[in-house]
Coordinates of N, CA and C and ligand atoms in Angstrom, one line a residue:
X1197 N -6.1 -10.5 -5.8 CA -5.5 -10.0 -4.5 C -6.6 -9.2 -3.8
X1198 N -6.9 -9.6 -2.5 CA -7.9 -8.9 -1.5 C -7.3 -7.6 -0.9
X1199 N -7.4 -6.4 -0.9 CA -7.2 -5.7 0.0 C -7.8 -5.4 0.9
X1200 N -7.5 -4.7 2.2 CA -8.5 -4.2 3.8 C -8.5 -3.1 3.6
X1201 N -9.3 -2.3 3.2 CA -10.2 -1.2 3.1 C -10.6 -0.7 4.8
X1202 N -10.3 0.5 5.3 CA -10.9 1.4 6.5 C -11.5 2.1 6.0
X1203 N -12.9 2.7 6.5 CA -13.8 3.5 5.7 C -14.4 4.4 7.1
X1204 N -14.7 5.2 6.9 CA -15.0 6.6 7.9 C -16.3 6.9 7.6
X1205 N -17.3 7.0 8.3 CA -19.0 7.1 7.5 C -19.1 8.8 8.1
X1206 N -19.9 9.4 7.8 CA -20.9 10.2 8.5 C -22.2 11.7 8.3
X1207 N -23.1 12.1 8.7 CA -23.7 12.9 8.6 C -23.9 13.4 9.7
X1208 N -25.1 14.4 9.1 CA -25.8 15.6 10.2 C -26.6 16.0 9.4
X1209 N -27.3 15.5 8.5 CA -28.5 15.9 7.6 C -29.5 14.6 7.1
X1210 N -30.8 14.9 7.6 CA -31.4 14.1 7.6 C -31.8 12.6 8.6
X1211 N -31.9 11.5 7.9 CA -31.5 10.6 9.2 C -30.4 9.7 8.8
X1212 N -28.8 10.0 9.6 CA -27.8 9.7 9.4 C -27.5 8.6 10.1
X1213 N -28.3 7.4 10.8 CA -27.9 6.4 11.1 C -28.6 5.5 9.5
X1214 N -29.3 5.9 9.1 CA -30.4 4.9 8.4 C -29.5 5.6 7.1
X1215 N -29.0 6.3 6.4 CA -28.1 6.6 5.4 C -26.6 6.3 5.5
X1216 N -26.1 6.2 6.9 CA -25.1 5.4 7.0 C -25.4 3.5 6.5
X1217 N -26.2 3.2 7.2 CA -26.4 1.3 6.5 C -26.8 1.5 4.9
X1218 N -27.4 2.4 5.1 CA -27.8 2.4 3.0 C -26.5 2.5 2.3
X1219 N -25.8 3.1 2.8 CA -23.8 3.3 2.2 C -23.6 1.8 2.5
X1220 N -23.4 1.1 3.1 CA -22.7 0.1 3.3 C -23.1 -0.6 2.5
X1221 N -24.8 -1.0 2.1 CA -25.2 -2.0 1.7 C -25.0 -1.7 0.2
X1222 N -24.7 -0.3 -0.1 CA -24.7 0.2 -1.6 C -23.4 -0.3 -2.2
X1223 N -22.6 0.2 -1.1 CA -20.9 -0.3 -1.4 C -20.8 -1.6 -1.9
X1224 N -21.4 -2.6 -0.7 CA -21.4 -3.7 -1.1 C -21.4 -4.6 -2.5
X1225 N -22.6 -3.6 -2.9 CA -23.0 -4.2 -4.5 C -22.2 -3.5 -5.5
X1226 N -21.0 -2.4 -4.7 CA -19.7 -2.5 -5.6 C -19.0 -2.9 -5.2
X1227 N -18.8 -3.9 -4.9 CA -17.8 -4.8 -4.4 C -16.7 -4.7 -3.6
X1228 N -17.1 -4.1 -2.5 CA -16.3 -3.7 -1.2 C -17.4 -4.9 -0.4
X1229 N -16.6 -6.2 0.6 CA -17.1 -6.8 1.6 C -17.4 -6.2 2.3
X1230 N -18.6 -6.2 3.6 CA -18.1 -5.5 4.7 C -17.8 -6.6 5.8
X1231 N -16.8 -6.3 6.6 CA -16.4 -7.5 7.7 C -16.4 -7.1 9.1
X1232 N -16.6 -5.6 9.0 CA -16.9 -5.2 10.3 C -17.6 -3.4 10.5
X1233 N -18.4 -3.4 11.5 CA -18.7 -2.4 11.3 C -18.7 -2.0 13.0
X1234 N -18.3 -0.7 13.2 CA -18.4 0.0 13.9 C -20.1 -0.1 15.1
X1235 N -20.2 0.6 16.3 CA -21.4 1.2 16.7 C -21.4 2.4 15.8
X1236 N -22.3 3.3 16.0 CA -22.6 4.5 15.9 C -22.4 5.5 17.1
X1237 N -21.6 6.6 16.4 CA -21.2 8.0 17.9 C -22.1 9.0 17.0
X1238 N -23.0 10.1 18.1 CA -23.1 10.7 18.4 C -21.9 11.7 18.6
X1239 N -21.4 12.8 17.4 CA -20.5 13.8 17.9 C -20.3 15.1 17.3
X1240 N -19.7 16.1 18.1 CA -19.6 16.9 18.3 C -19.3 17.6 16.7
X1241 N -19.9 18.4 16.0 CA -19.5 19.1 14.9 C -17.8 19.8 14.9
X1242 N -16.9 19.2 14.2 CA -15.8 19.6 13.8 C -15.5 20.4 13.0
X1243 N -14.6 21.3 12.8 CA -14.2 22.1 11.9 C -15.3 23.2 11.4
X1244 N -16.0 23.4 11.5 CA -17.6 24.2 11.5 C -18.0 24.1 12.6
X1245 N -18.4 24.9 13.5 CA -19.1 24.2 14.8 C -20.6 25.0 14.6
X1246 N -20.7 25.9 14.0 CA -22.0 26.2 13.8 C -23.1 25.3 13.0
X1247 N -23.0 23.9 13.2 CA -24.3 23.0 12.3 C -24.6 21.7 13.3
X1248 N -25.5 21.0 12.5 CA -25.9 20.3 13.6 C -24.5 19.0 14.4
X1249 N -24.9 18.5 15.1 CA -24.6 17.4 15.9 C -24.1 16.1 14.6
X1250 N -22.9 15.5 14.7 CA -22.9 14.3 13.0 C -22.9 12.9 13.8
X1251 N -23.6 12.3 12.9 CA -23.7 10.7 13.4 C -22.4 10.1 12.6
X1252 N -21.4 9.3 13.8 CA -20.0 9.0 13.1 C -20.4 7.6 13.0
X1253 N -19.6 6.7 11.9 CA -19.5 4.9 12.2 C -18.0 4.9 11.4
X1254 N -17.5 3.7 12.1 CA -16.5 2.8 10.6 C -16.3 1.6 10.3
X1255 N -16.2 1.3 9.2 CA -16.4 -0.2 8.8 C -14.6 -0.7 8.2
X1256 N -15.0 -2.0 8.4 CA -13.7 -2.6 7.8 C -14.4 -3.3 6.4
X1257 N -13.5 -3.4 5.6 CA -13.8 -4.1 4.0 C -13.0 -4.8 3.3
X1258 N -13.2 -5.9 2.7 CA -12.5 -6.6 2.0 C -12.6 -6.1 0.2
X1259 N -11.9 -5.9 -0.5 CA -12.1 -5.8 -1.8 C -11.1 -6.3 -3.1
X1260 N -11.5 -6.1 -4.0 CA -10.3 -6.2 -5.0 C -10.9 -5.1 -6.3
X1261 N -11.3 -4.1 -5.4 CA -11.3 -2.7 -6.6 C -9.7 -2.0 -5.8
X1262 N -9.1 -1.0 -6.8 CA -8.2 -0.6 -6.6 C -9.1 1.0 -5.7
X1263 N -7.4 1.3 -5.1 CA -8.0 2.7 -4.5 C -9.0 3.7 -5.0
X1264 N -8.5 3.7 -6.4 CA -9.6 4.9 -7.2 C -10.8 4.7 -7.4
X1265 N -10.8 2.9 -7.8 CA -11.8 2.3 -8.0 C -12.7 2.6 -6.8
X1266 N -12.2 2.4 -5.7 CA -13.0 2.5 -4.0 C -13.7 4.0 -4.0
X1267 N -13.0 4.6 -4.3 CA -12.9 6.6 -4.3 C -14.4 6.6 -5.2
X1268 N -14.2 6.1 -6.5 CA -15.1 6.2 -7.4 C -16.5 5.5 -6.8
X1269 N -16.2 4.4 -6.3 CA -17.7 4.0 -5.5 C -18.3 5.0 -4.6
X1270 N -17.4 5.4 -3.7 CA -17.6 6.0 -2.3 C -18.5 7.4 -2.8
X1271 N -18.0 7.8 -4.1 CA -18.1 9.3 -4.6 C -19.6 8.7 -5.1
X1272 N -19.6 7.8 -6.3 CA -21.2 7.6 -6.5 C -22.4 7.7 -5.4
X1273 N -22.0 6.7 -4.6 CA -22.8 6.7 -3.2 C -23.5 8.0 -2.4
X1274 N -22.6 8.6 -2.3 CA -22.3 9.4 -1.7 C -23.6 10.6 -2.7
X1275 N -23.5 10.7 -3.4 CA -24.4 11.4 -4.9 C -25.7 10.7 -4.7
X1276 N -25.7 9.5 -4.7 CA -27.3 8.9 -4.9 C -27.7 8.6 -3.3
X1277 N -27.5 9.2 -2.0 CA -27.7 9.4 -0.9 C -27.7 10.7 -0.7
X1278 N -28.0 11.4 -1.5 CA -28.8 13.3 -1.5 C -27.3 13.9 -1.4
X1279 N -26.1 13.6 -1.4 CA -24.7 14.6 -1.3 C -24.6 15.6 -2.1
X1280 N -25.1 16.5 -1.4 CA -24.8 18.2 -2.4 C -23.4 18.6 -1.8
X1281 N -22.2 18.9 -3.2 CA -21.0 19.3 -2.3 C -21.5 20.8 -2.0
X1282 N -21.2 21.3 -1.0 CA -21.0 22.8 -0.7 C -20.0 23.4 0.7
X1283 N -20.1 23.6 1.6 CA -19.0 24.3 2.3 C -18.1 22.8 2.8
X1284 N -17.2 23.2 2.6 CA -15.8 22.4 3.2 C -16.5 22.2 4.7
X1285 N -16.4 21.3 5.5 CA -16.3 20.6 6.4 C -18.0 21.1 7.0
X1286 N -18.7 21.8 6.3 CA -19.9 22.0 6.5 C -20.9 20.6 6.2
X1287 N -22.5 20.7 6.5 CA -23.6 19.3 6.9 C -23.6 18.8 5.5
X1288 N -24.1 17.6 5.9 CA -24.1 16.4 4.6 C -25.0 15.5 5.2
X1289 N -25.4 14.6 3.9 CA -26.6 13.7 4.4 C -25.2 12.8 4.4
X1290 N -24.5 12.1 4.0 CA -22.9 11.7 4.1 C -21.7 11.8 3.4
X1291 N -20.9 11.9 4.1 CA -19.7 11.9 4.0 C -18.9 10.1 4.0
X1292 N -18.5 9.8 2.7 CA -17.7 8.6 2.9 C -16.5 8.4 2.7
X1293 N -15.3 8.3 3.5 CA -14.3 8.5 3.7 C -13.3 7.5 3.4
X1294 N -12.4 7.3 2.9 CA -11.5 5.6 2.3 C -10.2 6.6 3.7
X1295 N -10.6 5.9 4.7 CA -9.1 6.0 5.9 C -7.8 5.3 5.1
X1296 N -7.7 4.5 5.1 CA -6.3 3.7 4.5 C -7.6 2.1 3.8
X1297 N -6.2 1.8 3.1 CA -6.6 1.2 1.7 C -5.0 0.2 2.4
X1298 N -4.7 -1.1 3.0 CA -3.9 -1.9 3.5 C -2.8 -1.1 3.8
X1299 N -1.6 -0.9 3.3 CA -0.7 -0.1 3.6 C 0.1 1.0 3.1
X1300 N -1.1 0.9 2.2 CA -0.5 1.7 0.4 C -0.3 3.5 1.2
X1301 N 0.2 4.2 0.6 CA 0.4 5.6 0.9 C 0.4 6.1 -0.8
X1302 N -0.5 7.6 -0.6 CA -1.1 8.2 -1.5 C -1.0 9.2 -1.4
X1303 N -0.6 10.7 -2.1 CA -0.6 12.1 -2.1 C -1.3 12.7 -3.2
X1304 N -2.4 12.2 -3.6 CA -3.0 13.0 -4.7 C -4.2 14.1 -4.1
X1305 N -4.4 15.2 -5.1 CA -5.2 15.7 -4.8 C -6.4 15.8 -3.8
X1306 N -6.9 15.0 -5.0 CA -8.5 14.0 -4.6 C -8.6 12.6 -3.5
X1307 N -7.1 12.0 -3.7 CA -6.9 10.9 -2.8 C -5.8 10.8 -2.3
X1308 N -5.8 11.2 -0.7 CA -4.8 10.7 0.0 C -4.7 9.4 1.1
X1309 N -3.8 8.9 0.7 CA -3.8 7.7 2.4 C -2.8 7.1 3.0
X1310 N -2.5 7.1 4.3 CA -3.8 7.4 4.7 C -4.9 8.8 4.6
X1311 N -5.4 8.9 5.2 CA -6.4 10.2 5.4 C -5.7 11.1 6.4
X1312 N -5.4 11.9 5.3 CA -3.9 12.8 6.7 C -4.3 13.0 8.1
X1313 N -6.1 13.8 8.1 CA -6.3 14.2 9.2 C -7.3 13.2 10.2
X1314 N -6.8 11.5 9.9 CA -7.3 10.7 10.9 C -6.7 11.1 12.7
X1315 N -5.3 11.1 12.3 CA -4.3 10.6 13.7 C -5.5 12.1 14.5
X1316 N -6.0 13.2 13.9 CA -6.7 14.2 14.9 C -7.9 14.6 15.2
X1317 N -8.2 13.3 14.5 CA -10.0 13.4 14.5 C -10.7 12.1 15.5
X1318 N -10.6 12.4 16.9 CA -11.8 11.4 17.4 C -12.9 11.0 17.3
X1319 N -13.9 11.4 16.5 CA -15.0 11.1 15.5 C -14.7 10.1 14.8
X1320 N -13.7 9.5 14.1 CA -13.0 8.7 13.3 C -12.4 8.1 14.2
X1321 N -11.3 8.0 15.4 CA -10.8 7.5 15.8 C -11.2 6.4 16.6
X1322 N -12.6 6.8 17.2 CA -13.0 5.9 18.5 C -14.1 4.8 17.9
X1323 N -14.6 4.9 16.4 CA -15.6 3.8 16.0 C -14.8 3.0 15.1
X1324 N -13.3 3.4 14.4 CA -12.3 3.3 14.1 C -11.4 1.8 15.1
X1325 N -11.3 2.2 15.8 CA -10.5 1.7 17.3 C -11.8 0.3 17.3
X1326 N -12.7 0.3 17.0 CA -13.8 -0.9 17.3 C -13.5 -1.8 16.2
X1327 N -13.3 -1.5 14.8 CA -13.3 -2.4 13.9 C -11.6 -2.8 13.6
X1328 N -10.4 -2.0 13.3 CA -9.5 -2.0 13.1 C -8.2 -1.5 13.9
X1329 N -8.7 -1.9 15.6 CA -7.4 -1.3 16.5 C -6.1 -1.6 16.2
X1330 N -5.9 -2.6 15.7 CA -4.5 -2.8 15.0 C -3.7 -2.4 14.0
X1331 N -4.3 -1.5 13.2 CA -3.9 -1.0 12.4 C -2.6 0.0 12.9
X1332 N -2.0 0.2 11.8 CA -0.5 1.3 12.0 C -1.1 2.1 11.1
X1333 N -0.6 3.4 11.8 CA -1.2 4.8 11.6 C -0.1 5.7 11.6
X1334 N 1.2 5.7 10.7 CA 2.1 7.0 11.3 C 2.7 6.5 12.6
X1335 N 2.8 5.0 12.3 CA 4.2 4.5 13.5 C 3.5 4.2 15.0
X1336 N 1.8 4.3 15.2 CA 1.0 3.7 16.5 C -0.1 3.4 15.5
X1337 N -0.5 2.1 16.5 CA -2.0 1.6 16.4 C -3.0 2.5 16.4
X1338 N -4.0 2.1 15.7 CA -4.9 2.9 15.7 C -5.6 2.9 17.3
X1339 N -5.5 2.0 17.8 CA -6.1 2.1 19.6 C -5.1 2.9 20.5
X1340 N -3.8 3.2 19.7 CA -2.9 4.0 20.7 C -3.6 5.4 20.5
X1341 N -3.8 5.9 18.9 CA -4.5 6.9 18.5 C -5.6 7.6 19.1
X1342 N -6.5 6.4 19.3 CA -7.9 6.9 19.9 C -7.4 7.1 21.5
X1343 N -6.8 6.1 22.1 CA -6.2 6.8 23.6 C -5.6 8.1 23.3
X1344 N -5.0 8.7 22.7 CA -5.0 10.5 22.9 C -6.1 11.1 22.2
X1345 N -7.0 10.8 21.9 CA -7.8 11.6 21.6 C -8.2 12.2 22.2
X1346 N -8.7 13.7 21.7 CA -10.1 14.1 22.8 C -11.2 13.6 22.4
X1347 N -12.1 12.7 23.4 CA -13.2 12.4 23.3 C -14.4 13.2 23.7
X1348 N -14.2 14.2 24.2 CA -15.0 15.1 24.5 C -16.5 15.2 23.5
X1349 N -17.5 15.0 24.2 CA -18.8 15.3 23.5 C -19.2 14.4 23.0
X1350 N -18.6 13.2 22.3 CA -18.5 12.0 21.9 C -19.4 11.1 22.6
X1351 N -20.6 10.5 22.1 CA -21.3 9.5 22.3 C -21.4 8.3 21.8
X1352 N -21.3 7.0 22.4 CA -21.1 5.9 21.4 C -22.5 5.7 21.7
X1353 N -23.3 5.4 20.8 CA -25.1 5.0 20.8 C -24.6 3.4 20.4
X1354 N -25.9 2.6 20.4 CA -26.3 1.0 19.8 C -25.9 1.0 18.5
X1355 N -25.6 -0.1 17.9 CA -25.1 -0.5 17.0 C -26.3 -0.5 15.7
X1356 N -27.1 -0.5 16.3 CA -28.5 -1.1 15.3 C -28.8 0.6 14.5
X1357 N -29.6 0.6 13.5 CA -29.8 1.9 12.6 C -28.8 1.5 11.2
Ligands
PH2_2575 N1 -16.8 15.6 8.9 C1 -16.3 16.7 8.4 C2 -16.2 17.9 9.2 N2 -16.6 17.8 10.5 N3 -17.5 16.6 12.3 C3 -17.9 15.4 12.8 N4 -18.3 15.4 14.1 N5 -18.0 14.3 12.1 C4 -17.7 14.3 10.7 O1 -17.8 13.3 10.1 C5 -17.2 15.5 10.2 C6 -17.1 16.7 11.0 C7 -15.8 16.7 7.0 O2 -15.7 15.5 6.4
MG2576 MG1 -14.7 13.6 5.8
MG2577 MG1 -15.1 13.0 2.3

């Protein structure tokens, strides 16, 4: 059984376009497809605002690892791409994020999904909206989502990096 994997990328440490494709291509060789990927935004530091500027992307995936299994990749990756954990919503060379996993719903600790705080995050929502606008999110598509967003500060840059 294949499942559709949504994945949330991002940094503000180092060079976060060229560590974002190094995640993807790493994922890959654990066996997450990728079938679509986002541009790259330019945005505005969330939840911290004192750090730098984060380069956002998101990809769609095909797989047949289970949620944990995905968590477990994402977390390796995430380690051998320089990830020091330290302040909560503070800079990272990346951040890899499992948005929803097909339609499954999750309340664990370490794994929730969807990703509670997608429906309020336009960083997520608007590179989101490019690979997977169809998605249901809490009863709207994910392109109804990114329509209330604030997009404020938000830059969509070229695809390439
Ligand atoms: N990630 C966070 C906290 N704040 N801000 C932006 N712009 N982009 C992020 O990916 C981000 C954030 C924690 O995961
Ligand atoms: Mg995150
Ligand atoms: Mg994370």
């Amino acid at each position: 059984v294949v499942a559709k994997v949504l994945l949330g990328l991002g940094g503000n440490l180092g060079d976060p376009a060229l560590t974002i494709s190094s995640a993807l291509t790493r994922l890959e060789q654990f066996g997450l497809r990728i079938t679509r990927r986002s541009a790259l935004y330019s945005t505005p530091p969330w939840g911290v605002a004192d750090q730098p500027g984060f380069i956002n992307a998101c990809a769609l995936a095909e797989t047949k690892l289970s949620p944990r299994a995905v968590l477990a990749a994402a977390l390796t990756v995430e380690t051998e791409l320089g990830r020091v954990r330290e302040v909560r919503w503070g800079p990272r060379t990346i951040d890899i994020d499992i948005l929803a996993y097909d339609d499954v719903t999750l309340d664990e600790p370490d794994l929730a999904l969807p990703h509670p705080r997608l429906t309020e995050r336009a960083f997520v929502l608007l590179p989101l909206a490019e690979v997977a606008p169809d998605h249901l999110i809490a009863g709207r598509t994910v392109r109804a989502w990114a329509d209330l967003a604030d997009a404020r500060g938000i830059e969509r840059l070229a695809r390439a990096g």
